[in-house]
């Protein structure tokens, strides 16, 4: 076990309350935030199933410390990139970044494909709108030019033409590292399985990719799957990433990594074959027992006895063994549900669920309200969307959650099929404390960029909270690359444990709350712990003396007062306590 240090920035951006179970409140800030995108879905004459199109990708593409957002072109528009200036205001830089082509885009993936430290974008696309049913060769891989623009390299990487016979209905491109070798592999999905659009491409590490779908034992399942979404997660902590694949009509798939290069589909054997018409999947710890669970969105009819029983919540009670408990947990019914985000919006220590709903082609689901399930302390979720201010009624086919305004809590964005993008700021009251964790990678030692496949645990008292970096992929959406913890009334994290997929473990004790951490897995590097004022990787008398010499108010330039560890404008006993918590033994 390795014990390293960490970089801490953005301490105590805003004060938050110290009570559990705060009221979740959202404010629609679309009109003022600068995002004005309308996704004009292609009609039936062009794309027979265009009603399920529309995605988004979240990431800090220009590395200014604030997450940006990417939307796919709709066939009448180009792709759109909105950069965040750090205050929650966005600017459309699409043309300046080279996003000028018109094409029919759908699901978005975000990851660093070439290990250069910059986030790239992958777009599932049916090509130009002039070809009925789509055009071969439409998929896109946008390489980030170090924060100045995008260049499409899909052709040179051999990733533009996934379904050469008929590219109709592309659904997703999910980045993941299934073989845990430190580089990004790609998972492609389609709603038309007969065309071979469900595929896994292994990164060869030299800019080329190999189709491994058959070698991995996935092809027979793929050939009957109408793929909607996927994610790569080590569900049992054996350091072998598994693949969770959500599919329409035919059941979803649960591919266990056997460690031999072949994956075994356990769906039908482990309790995860009960969702019908699954669309989006998200992995999180629903019951806060330290074990990862799986939530799958679907369609709910009150009077349908032959299917359409709604969402599935698979609670893991043993390694790769589940019970489907969406009904008892209160999350079965969210109408025609496409995608979801698991986020602790009130920061009480329990992750909640935001679900994007609606279908313009079904009268009973047209103009449907979005769902927001608050995770109650009793172990049940309640839909609080209306009281929380989520009043959006549309066919929302994609959603994402990230810290738009850098105040610590996570906000919400919905994309509507044949509708506008809507942005909600999290203004919840009586929130708990929080922690955000950003991970870097070490590809040479088997850790993919931005820490993909890393498990982070925060222990407070006798409770351990778990977050997993899977790229935050769900139906149509991907990102952010930040792990968020709500911490209730905690004022210190007793132990923060980072479990890298290569087997290394980092342990940090007495970690302050209300801050953003950057954690580096490279043992040759020097990560700076809070209180290491001279940044020599040791917290000792020199650091304490420096703090004491600056005792009192930071009057002239508070932002240049590193001794003010809690960011309240005064160097006092609270700052000294934070420094002493990390004293080097």
XYZ file of C-alpha atoms in Angstrom:
585
model
C 0.000 0.000 0.000
C 1.350 3.387 -1.011
C 0.653 6.603 0.906
C 0.981 9.795 -1.150
C -0.148 13.383 -0.916
C -2.693 15.389 -2.824
C -3.179 18.815 -4.376
C -6.020 20.871 -2.883
C -7.545 23.905 -4.612
C -10.725 25.912 -4.394
C -11.133 25.565 -0.626
C -14.491 26.642 0.758
C -15.792 28.311 -2.364
C -19.066 29.091 -0.589
C -20.270 28.322 2.916
C -22.766 25.482 3.156
C -25.061 24.312 5.906
C -24.239 21.481 8.228
C -27.554 19.630 8.397
C -28.544 16.388 6.712
C -31.290 15.972 4.122
C -31.547 19.509 2.765
C -34.294 20.698 0.432
C -33.322 20.245 -3.227
C -33.976 23.454 -5.169
C -33.092 24.205 -8.813
C -33.316 27.492 -10.721
C -33.673 27.670 -14.507
C -30.755 29.846 -15.671
C -30.931 29.000 -19.380
C -31.719 32.559 -20.429
C -28.683 33.983 -18.631
C -26.016 31.279 -18.996
C -25.348 31.686 -22.741
C -26.452 28.228 -23.962
C -29.069 28.645 -26.675
C -28.987 25.357 -28.603
C -32.123 23.809 -30.157
C -31.863 20.151 -31.202
C -33.991 19.858 -34.356
C -34.484 16.110 -34.674
C -34.485 14.629 -38.197
C -37.957 13.576 -39.331
C -39.108 10.129 -40.449
C -38.279 10.702 -44.096
C -34.618 10.959 -43.145
C -34.237 8.919 -39.951
C -37.031 6.542 -39.002
C -36.188 6.668 -35.291
C -34.946 10.224 -34.991
C -37.093 10.784 -31.906
C -34.425 9.186 -29.709
C -31.537 11.284 -31.026
C -29.655 13.903 -29.037
C -26.752 13.707 -26.598
C -24.131 15.781 -24.789
C -20.582 15.564 -23.503
C -19.113 17.372 -20.505
C -15.444 18.111 -19.815
C -12.909 20.872 -19.302
C -11.826 21.048 -22.930
C -9.791 24.264 -22.595
C -8.388 23.424 -19.120
C -9.426 26.654 -17.452
C -10.762 24.803 -14.408
C -14.434 24.878 -15.430
C -16.333 22.158 -17.287
C -17.615 22.922 -20.773
C -20.373 21.218 -22.763
C -20.559 19.690 -26.261
C -23.769 18.969 -28.220
C -24.085 16.933 -31.443
C -25.315 18.383 -34.721
C -28.919 17.505 -35.516
C -28.709 17.249 -39.303
C -29.610 20.895 -39.816
C -26.926 22.249 -37.490
C -23.252 21.701 -36.816
C -21.869 20.310 -33.557
C -21.792 22.885 -30.776
C -19.151 23.559 -28.132
C -19.914 25.968 -25.302
C -16.938 27.008 -23.162
C -17.507 27.882 -19.494
C -15.702 31.005 -18.271
C -15.725 29.735 -14.664
C -18.704 31.761 -13.508
C -21.336 29.561 -15.116
C -21.548 31.634 -18.285
C -20.936 29.857 -21.602
C -19.783 31.055 -25.024
C -20.414 29.242 -28.308
C -16.953 28.678 -29.858
C -18.015 25.984 -32.326
C -16.840 27.711 -35.484
C -13.546 28.858 -33.952
C -12.857 25.274 -32.840
C -13.494 23.880 -36.347
C -16.969 22.417 -35.738
C -18.585 23.497 -38.997
C -19.832 20.288 -40.692
C -23.565 19.547 -40.805
C -24.415 15.980 -39.797
C -26.914 13.874 -37.801
C -25.249 13.378 -34.430
C -26.446 11.385 -31.454
C -24.555 9.984 -28.440
C -21.352 11.631 -27.231
C -18.252 10.190 -25.570
C -15.501 12.167 -23.836
C -11.993 10.899 -22.982
C -8.309 11.421 -23.788
C -7.797 9.087 -26.739
C -4.077 9.785 -27.294
C -2.778 10.259 -23.721
C -1.761 13.870 -24.338
C -3.634 15.254 -21.315
C -6.452 16.895 -23.291
C -10.026 15.619 -23.516
C -11.202 14.474 -26.945
C -14.774 13.929 -28.177
C -16.420 10.962 -29.942
C -19.696 11.391 -31.815
C -22.087 8.651 -32.943
C -23.316 9.988 -36.277
C -25.485 8.943 -39.194
C -23.640 11.303 -41.492
C -25.210 13.886 -43.737
C -28.943 14.487 -43.747
C -29.160 14.218 -47.532
C -29.001 10.410 -47.444
C -32.145 8.649 -46.263
C -31.372 6.457 -43.278
C -27.928 7.949 -42.889
C -24.611 7.765 -44.674
C -21.729 5.327 -44.101
C -18.599 6.777 -42.575
C -20.277 9.420 -40.453
C -18.781 8.688 -37.014
C -16.402 11.311 -35.654
C -13.370 11.396 -33.385
C -12.419 14.969 -32.513
C -8.839 15.306 -31.261
C -8.370 18.280 -28.971
C -5.680 20.635 -30.242
C -4.505 21.620 -26.751
C -7.498 23.756 -25.986
C -7.651 25.665 -29.260
C -9.781 23.517 -31.550
C -10.847 20.061 -32.733
C -9.647 18.000 -35.693
C -11.631 14.947 -36.845
C -9.249 11.944 -36.958
C -11.865 9.188 -37.253
C -10.793 8.209 -40.769
C -7.089 7.880 -39.955
C -7.929 5.842 -36.866
C -10.306 3.570 -38.790
C -13.235 4.518 -36.556
C -15.497 6.431 -38.932
C -17.296 3.524 -40.622
C -18.531 1.173 -37.913
C -21.502 -0.176 -39.897
C -20.415 -0.148 -43.548
C -23.542 -1.834 -44.873
C -26.119 0.408 -43.213
C -25.213 2.928 -40.508
C -28.789 3.595 -39.474
C -29.603 4.542 -35.861
C -26.186 5.000 -34.214
C -26.780 5.411 -30.492
C -23.553 5.800 -28.521
C -19.770 5.888 -28.380
C -18.547 5.047 -24.873
C -14.888 5.362 -23.876
C -13.546 2.824 -21.381
C -10.484 0.730 -20.593
C -11.794 -2.850 -20.499
C -8.320 -4.433 -20.474
C -6.896 -2.016 -17.868
C -3.759 -1.370 -19.910
C -3.859 2.406 -19.497
C -5.333 3.544 -22.807
C -8.862 4.262 -23.988
C -10.884 1.599 -25.787
C -14.162 2.445 -27.524
C -17.624 0.877 -27.377
C -20.042 1.589 -30.227
C -23.777 0.972 -30.134
C -26.621 0.932 -32.629
C -30.354 0.378 -32.588
C -30.061 -1.816 -35.719
C -28.057 -4.880 -34.577
C -28.298 -6.679 -37.915
C -25.893 -4.106 -39.348
C -23.087 -4.923 -36.926
C -23.026 -1.561 -35.219
C -22.517 -2.942 -31.709
C -18.759 -3.203 -31.439
C -15.778 -3.023 -29.065
C -12.545 -1.560 -30.401
C -9.332 -2.175 -28.481
C -6.751 0.580 -28.477
C -3.454 -0.782 -29.814
C -1.525 2.125 -28.321
C -0.192 3.326 -31.669
C -3.176 5.253 -33.005
C -4.882 2.163 -34.410
C -7.715 -0.004 -33.084
C -8.730 -3.651 -33.389
C -12.314 -4.917 -33.382
C -12.355 -7.341 -30.438
C -16.105 -8.027 -30.314
C -15.815 -11.654 -31.399
C -12.588 -12.441 -29.539
C -14.100 -11.142 -26.306
C -17.114 -13.437 -26.678
C -19.576 -10.575 -27.184
C -20.625 -10.972 -30.801
C -23.528 -13.381 -30.317
C -25.079 -11.025 -27.774
C -24.353 -7.971 -29.911
C -26.052 -9.482 -32.956
C -29.419 -9.498 -31.171
C -28.981 -6.281 -29.186
C -30.463 -2.918 -29.938
C -27.719 -1.137 -28.063
C -28.602 1.977 -26.078
C -25.710 2.624 -23.696
C -22.767 1.012 -21.954
C -20.268 1.571 -19.176
C -17.093 -0.128 -17.968
C -16.930 -0.714 -14.200
C -15.118 -3.145 -11.915
C -18.232 -4.280 -10.054
C -16.561 -6.686 -7.591
C -13.163 -5.073 -6.927
C -11.144 -7.869 -8.551
C -9.251 -5.291 -10.693
C -10.917 -6.689 -13.831
C -13.273 -4.099 -15.419
C -16.681 -5.504 -16.365
C -18.965 -4.242 -19.138
C -22.617 -3.300 -18.507
C -24.545 -3.044 -21.785
C -28.099 -1.680 -21.876
C -30.283 -2.789 -24.775
C -33.781 -2.197 -26.134
C -36.309 -5.037 -26.707
C -33.873 -7.844 -26.007
C -32.587 -7.798 -22.459
C -29.550 -5.891 -21.352
C -26.221 -7.666 -20.878
C -23.912 -7.997 -17.903
C -20.485 -9.000 -19.192
C -18.232 -10.238 -16.400
C -14.515 -9.963 -17.045
C -13.076 -13.472 -16.565
C -9.469 -12.290 -16.745
C -8.798 -14.451 -19.811
C -9.699 -11.838 -22.411
C -13.191 -13.355 -22.734
C -16.277 -11.890 -21.074
C -19.140 -13.993 -19.710
C -22.709 -12.685 -19.988
C -24.255 -13.235 -16.552
C -27.597 -11.603 -17.338
C -30.238 -14.240 -16.729
C -28.027 -15.876 -14.098
C -27.330 -13.074 -11.632
C -30.660 -11.238 -11.424
C -29.931 -8.526 -13.986
C -32.202 -9.679 -16.798
C -35.431 -8.068 -15.586
C -35.387 -4.754 -17.454
C -37.408 -4.526 -20.656
C -36.629 -1.810 -23.181
C -33.642 -0.606 -21.193
C -32.168 2.663 -22.398
C -29.737 4.299 -19.978
C -27.630 2.779 -17.220
C -25.818 4.385 -14.303
C -23.687 2.705 -11.613
C -23.772 4.060 -8.056
C -24.162 2.951 -4.447
C -27.915 3.318 -4.053
C -28.221 2.065 -0.468
C -24.874 3.402 0.827
C -23.559 -0.017 1.833
C -20.194 0.357 0.098
C -21.196 -1.880 -2.831
C -21.934 -0.643 -6.362
C -25.455 -1.057 -7.780
C -26.884 -0.574 -11.289
C -29.852 1.604 -12.300
C -31.382 1.044 -15.774
C -33.982 3.414 -17.246
C -36.949 2.085 -19.192
C -40.663 2.622 -19.960
C -43.443 2.495 -17.393
C -47.141 1.879 -18.119
C -49.570 1.718 -15.208
C -51.699 -0.984 -16.836
C -49.139 -2.939 -18.876
C -48.843 -6.518 -17.650
C -46.752 -7.788 -20.560
C -43.709 -5.603 -20.172
C -42.981 -1.929 -19.731
C -42.639 -2.364 -15.983
C -40.436 0.698 -15.719
C -36.907 1.301 -14.528
C -34.805 -1.398 -12.901
C -32.621 -0.912 -9.837
C -30.256 -3.830 -9.378
C -28.991 -3.913 -5.800
C -25.783 -5.962 -5.469
C -25.902 -8.245 -2.423
C -22.903 -10.453 -3.322
C -20.218 -10.367 -6.004
C -22.073 -10.070 -9.337
C -25.392 -11.080 -7.683
C -28.372 -8.711 -7.663
C -31.966 -8.165 -6.627
C -34.183 -5.951 -8.791
C -35.725 -3.520 -6.267
C -36.848 -0.480 -8.273
C -40.397 -0.803 -6.912
C -39.520 -0.972 -3.205
C -36.967 1.819 -3.643
C -39.533 4.056 -5.371
C -37.752 4.549 -8.697
C -39.696 2.288 -11.089
C -41.931 4.966 -12.584
C -40.445 7.874 -14.478
C -42.535 7.547 -17.614
C -40.607 7.108 -20.855
C -37.156 7.326 -19.313
C -34.042 7.773 -21.457
C -31.085 8.612 -19.287
C -30.123 9.401 -15.708
C -27.465 10.969 -13.490
C -26.642 9.766 -9.985
C -25.589 12.803 -7.939
C -25.906 13.842 -4.297
C -27.716 17.100 -5.038
C -28.421 18.001 -1.402
C -25.028 16.689 -0.256
C -26.431 14.592 2.566
C -24.249 11.551 1.809
C -26.792 9.729 -0.381
C -26.771 10.010 -4.168
C -30.025 11.064 -5.824
C -31.245 10.309 -9.365
C -32.149 12.793 -12.098
C -33.988 11.043 -14.947
C -34.652 12.499 -18.401
C -38.095 11.488 -19.729
C -40.520 11.920 -22.595
C -41.426 10.783 -26.112
C -42.989 13.118 -28.659
C -44.347 10.183 -30.685
C -46.423 8.768 -27.822
C -49.348 10.924 -26.714
C -49.289 9.722 -23.110
C -45.579 10.614 -22.807
C -45.600 13.858 -24.781
C -44.672 16.973 -22.782
C -43.689 14.772 -19.887
C -42.096 16.329 -16.798
C -38.557 15.298 -15.919
C -37.976 13.225 -12.763
C -35.775 13.930 -9.756
C -35.628 11.177 -7.138
C -34.297 12.292 -3.766
C -32.611 9.527 -1.781
C -34.236 9.592 1.643
C -32.566 8.484 4.867
C -35.109 5.644 5.130
C -33.674 3.970 2.022
C -36.482 5.088 -0.315
C -36.394 7.577 -3.200
C -39.099 10.230 -3.703
C -39.765 12.153 -6.915
C -39.352 15.787 -5.828
C -38.999 17.335 -9.305
C -41.990 19.660 -8.985
C -41.057 21.015 -5.555
C -37.418 21.256 -6.587
C -38.251 23.546 -9.499
C -37.667 21.050 -12.335
C -40.625 22.104 -14.484
C -39.259 21.122 -17.891
C -41.839 19.219 -19.957
C -40.357 17.800 -23.142
C -38.882 14.654 -24.640
C -35.516 14.944 -22.927
C -33.260 12.327 -24.490
C -30.090 13.370 -22.706
C -28.942 14.933 -19.456
C -25.742 15.617 -17.553
C -24.787 16.958 -14.160
C -21.671 18.933 -13.234
C -20.559 21.942 -11.206
C -21.391 24.737 -13.634
C -20.615 27.698 -11.363
C -17.796 26.189 -9.240
C -19.687 26.482 -5.958
C -19.195 22.851 -4.947
C -22.609 21.363 -5.706
C -23.668 19.796 -9.008
C -26.097 21.427 -11.440
C -28.242 19.909 -14.234
C -28.550 20.193 -18.022
C -31.268 18.591 -20.175
C -31.336 18.304 -23.978
C -34.809 17.982 -25.531
C -35.454 16.132 -28.768
C -37.051 18.785 -31.002
C -36.473 21.292 -28.252
C -34.119 23.606 -26.433
C -31.342 22.798 -24.030
C -32.360 23.742 -20.474
C -29.868 24.542 -17.712
C -30.698 24.339 -13.994
C -28.506 25.759 -11.239
C -28.480 23.889 -7.941
C -29.678 26.320 -5.239
C -30.506 23.669 -2.644
C -30.780 24.856 0.953
C -29.479 23.219 4.136
C -26.875 21.362 2.121
C -24.157 19.282 3.675
C -20.436 19.685 3.091
C -18.800 18.334 -0.053
C -15.658 17.090 -1.731
C -14.708 16.944 -5.411
C -11.962 14.628 -6.656
C -10.176 14.913 -10.007
C -7.851 12.086 -10.972
C -4.956 11.983 -13.374
C -3.725 8.888 -15.164
C -0.521 6.901 -15.517
C -0.876 4.981 -18.811
C 2.546 3.346 -18.540
C 1.431 1.734 -15.275
C -2.044 0.697 -16.425
C -4.073 3.705 -15.294
C -5.991 5.391 -18.117
C -6.135 9.189 -18.457
C -8.305 10.984 -15.914
C -8.223 7.915 -13.683
C -10.739 5.747 -15.525
C -11.535 2.560 -13.550
C -10.516 4.149 -10.231
C -12.579 3.609 -7.074
C -12.521 6.329 -4.403
C -13.867 5.815 -0.871
C -14.500 8.538 1.718
C -14.860 7.282 5.286
C -16.591 9.536 7.791
C -17.148 7.975 11.184
C -18.517 4.471 10.644
C -19.797 5.147 7.120
C -17.893 4.760 3.846
C -19.090 6.501 0.671
C -18.035 5.058 -2.698
C -17.571 6.764 -6.058
C -16.263 5.133 -9.255
C -14.722 6.868 -12.248
C -16.335 5.286 -15.311
C -16.426 8.471 -17.374
C -20.024 9.053 -16.246
C -21.528 7.501 -19.352
C -25.247 7.010 -19.772
C -27.667 7.115 -22.700
C -26.377 9.762 -25.116
C -24.228 11.526 -22.530
C -20.736 11.376 -21.033
C -18.870 13.264 -18.305
C -17.836 15.024 -16.194
C -14.470 13.601 -15.133
C -14.988 14.704 -11.524
C -16.119 12.559 -8.596
C -18.432 14.390 -6.189
C -19.113 13.472 -2.569
C -21.857 14.933 -0.428
C -20.743 14.639 3.186
C -23.688 15.698 5.319
C -22.636 17.380 8.549
C -19.036 16.127 8.408
C -16.308 18.720 8.928
C -13.468 16.303 8.200
C -13.019 13.110 6.172
C -11.342 10.579 8.435
C -9.878 8.524 5.580
C -9.912 9.034 1.805
C -8.873 5.863 -0.046
C -8.028 5.805 -3.745
C -7.986 2.334 -5.300
C -6.349 2.451 -8.716
C -7.132 -0.297 -11.210
C -3.476 -1.437 -11.291
C -3.700 -2.449 -7.621
C -2.021 0.600 -6.089
C -3.828 2.140 -3.131
C -3.406 5.698 -1.813
C -4.625 6.566 1.683
C -5.096 10.123 2.955
C -6.126 10.891 6.516
C -7.961 13.863 8.024
C -8.907 15.426 4.688
C -10.681 18.778 4.887
C -14.158 19.106 3.368
C -15.464 21.778 0.962
C -12.543 21.588 -1.441
C -11.492 20.264 -4.845
C -8.684 17.695 -4.855
C -6.392 16.690 -7.707
C -4.855 13.275 -7.095
C -1.921 11.952 -9.100
C -1.208 8.194 -9.203
C 2.411 8.648 -10.231
C 4.606 7.592 -7.272
C 7.540 9.492 -8.785
C 5.627 12.739 -8.524
C 5.143 14.909 -5.456
C 1.541 15.606 -4.587
C 1.095 18.507 -2.208
C -1.084 18.030 0.857
C -3.066 20.907 2.326
C -0.798 22.912 4.657
C 2.463 22.202 2.791
C 3.084 25.906 2.286
C 6.587 25.592 0.824
C 5.531 22.601 -1.294
C 8.410 20.334 -0.275
C 6.173 17.290 0.304
C 6.646 17.624 4.075
C 4.443 19.446 6.576
C 6.675 20.486 9.441
C 7.777 23.375 11.610
C 8.663 25.532 8.623
C 5.070 25.404 7.381
C 3.680 26.056 10.860
C 6.037 29.027 11.311
C 4.977 30.440 7.934
C 1.329 30.216 8.928
C 1.907 31.833 12.335
C 3.839 34.692 10.738
C 0.738 35.557 8.695
C -1.686 35.302 11.620
C -4.715 37.583 11.284
C -6.735 39.053 8.468
C -5.697 38.744 4.808
C -6.570 42.373 4.225
C -5.138 43.496 0.910
C -5.112 40.510 -1.417
C -6.968 37.537 0.148
C -6.491 35.487 -3.003
C -2.717 35.681 -2.461
C -2.896 34.380 1.085
C -2.098 30.645 0.857
C -1.871 30.436 4.659
C -5.648 31.019 4.801
C -6.408 27.344 4.256
C -10.182 27.546 4.736
C -10.548 30.630 2.518
C -12.453 32.814 5.019
C -10.089 35.773 4.768
C -8.427 35.199 8.172
C -5.449 33.090 9.186
C -6.537 31.680 12.520
C -6.850 28.568 14.654
C -9.024 26.805 12.086
C -6.235 27.052 9.526
C -3.657 25.837 12.031
C -5.878 22.844 12.846
C -6.119 21.928 9.162
C -2.336 22.111 8.839
C -1.752 20.025 11.954
C -4.212 17.380 10.694
C -1.714 16.618 7.934
C 1.490 16.899 9.982
C 4.219 14.665 8.576
C 5.133 11.884 10.981
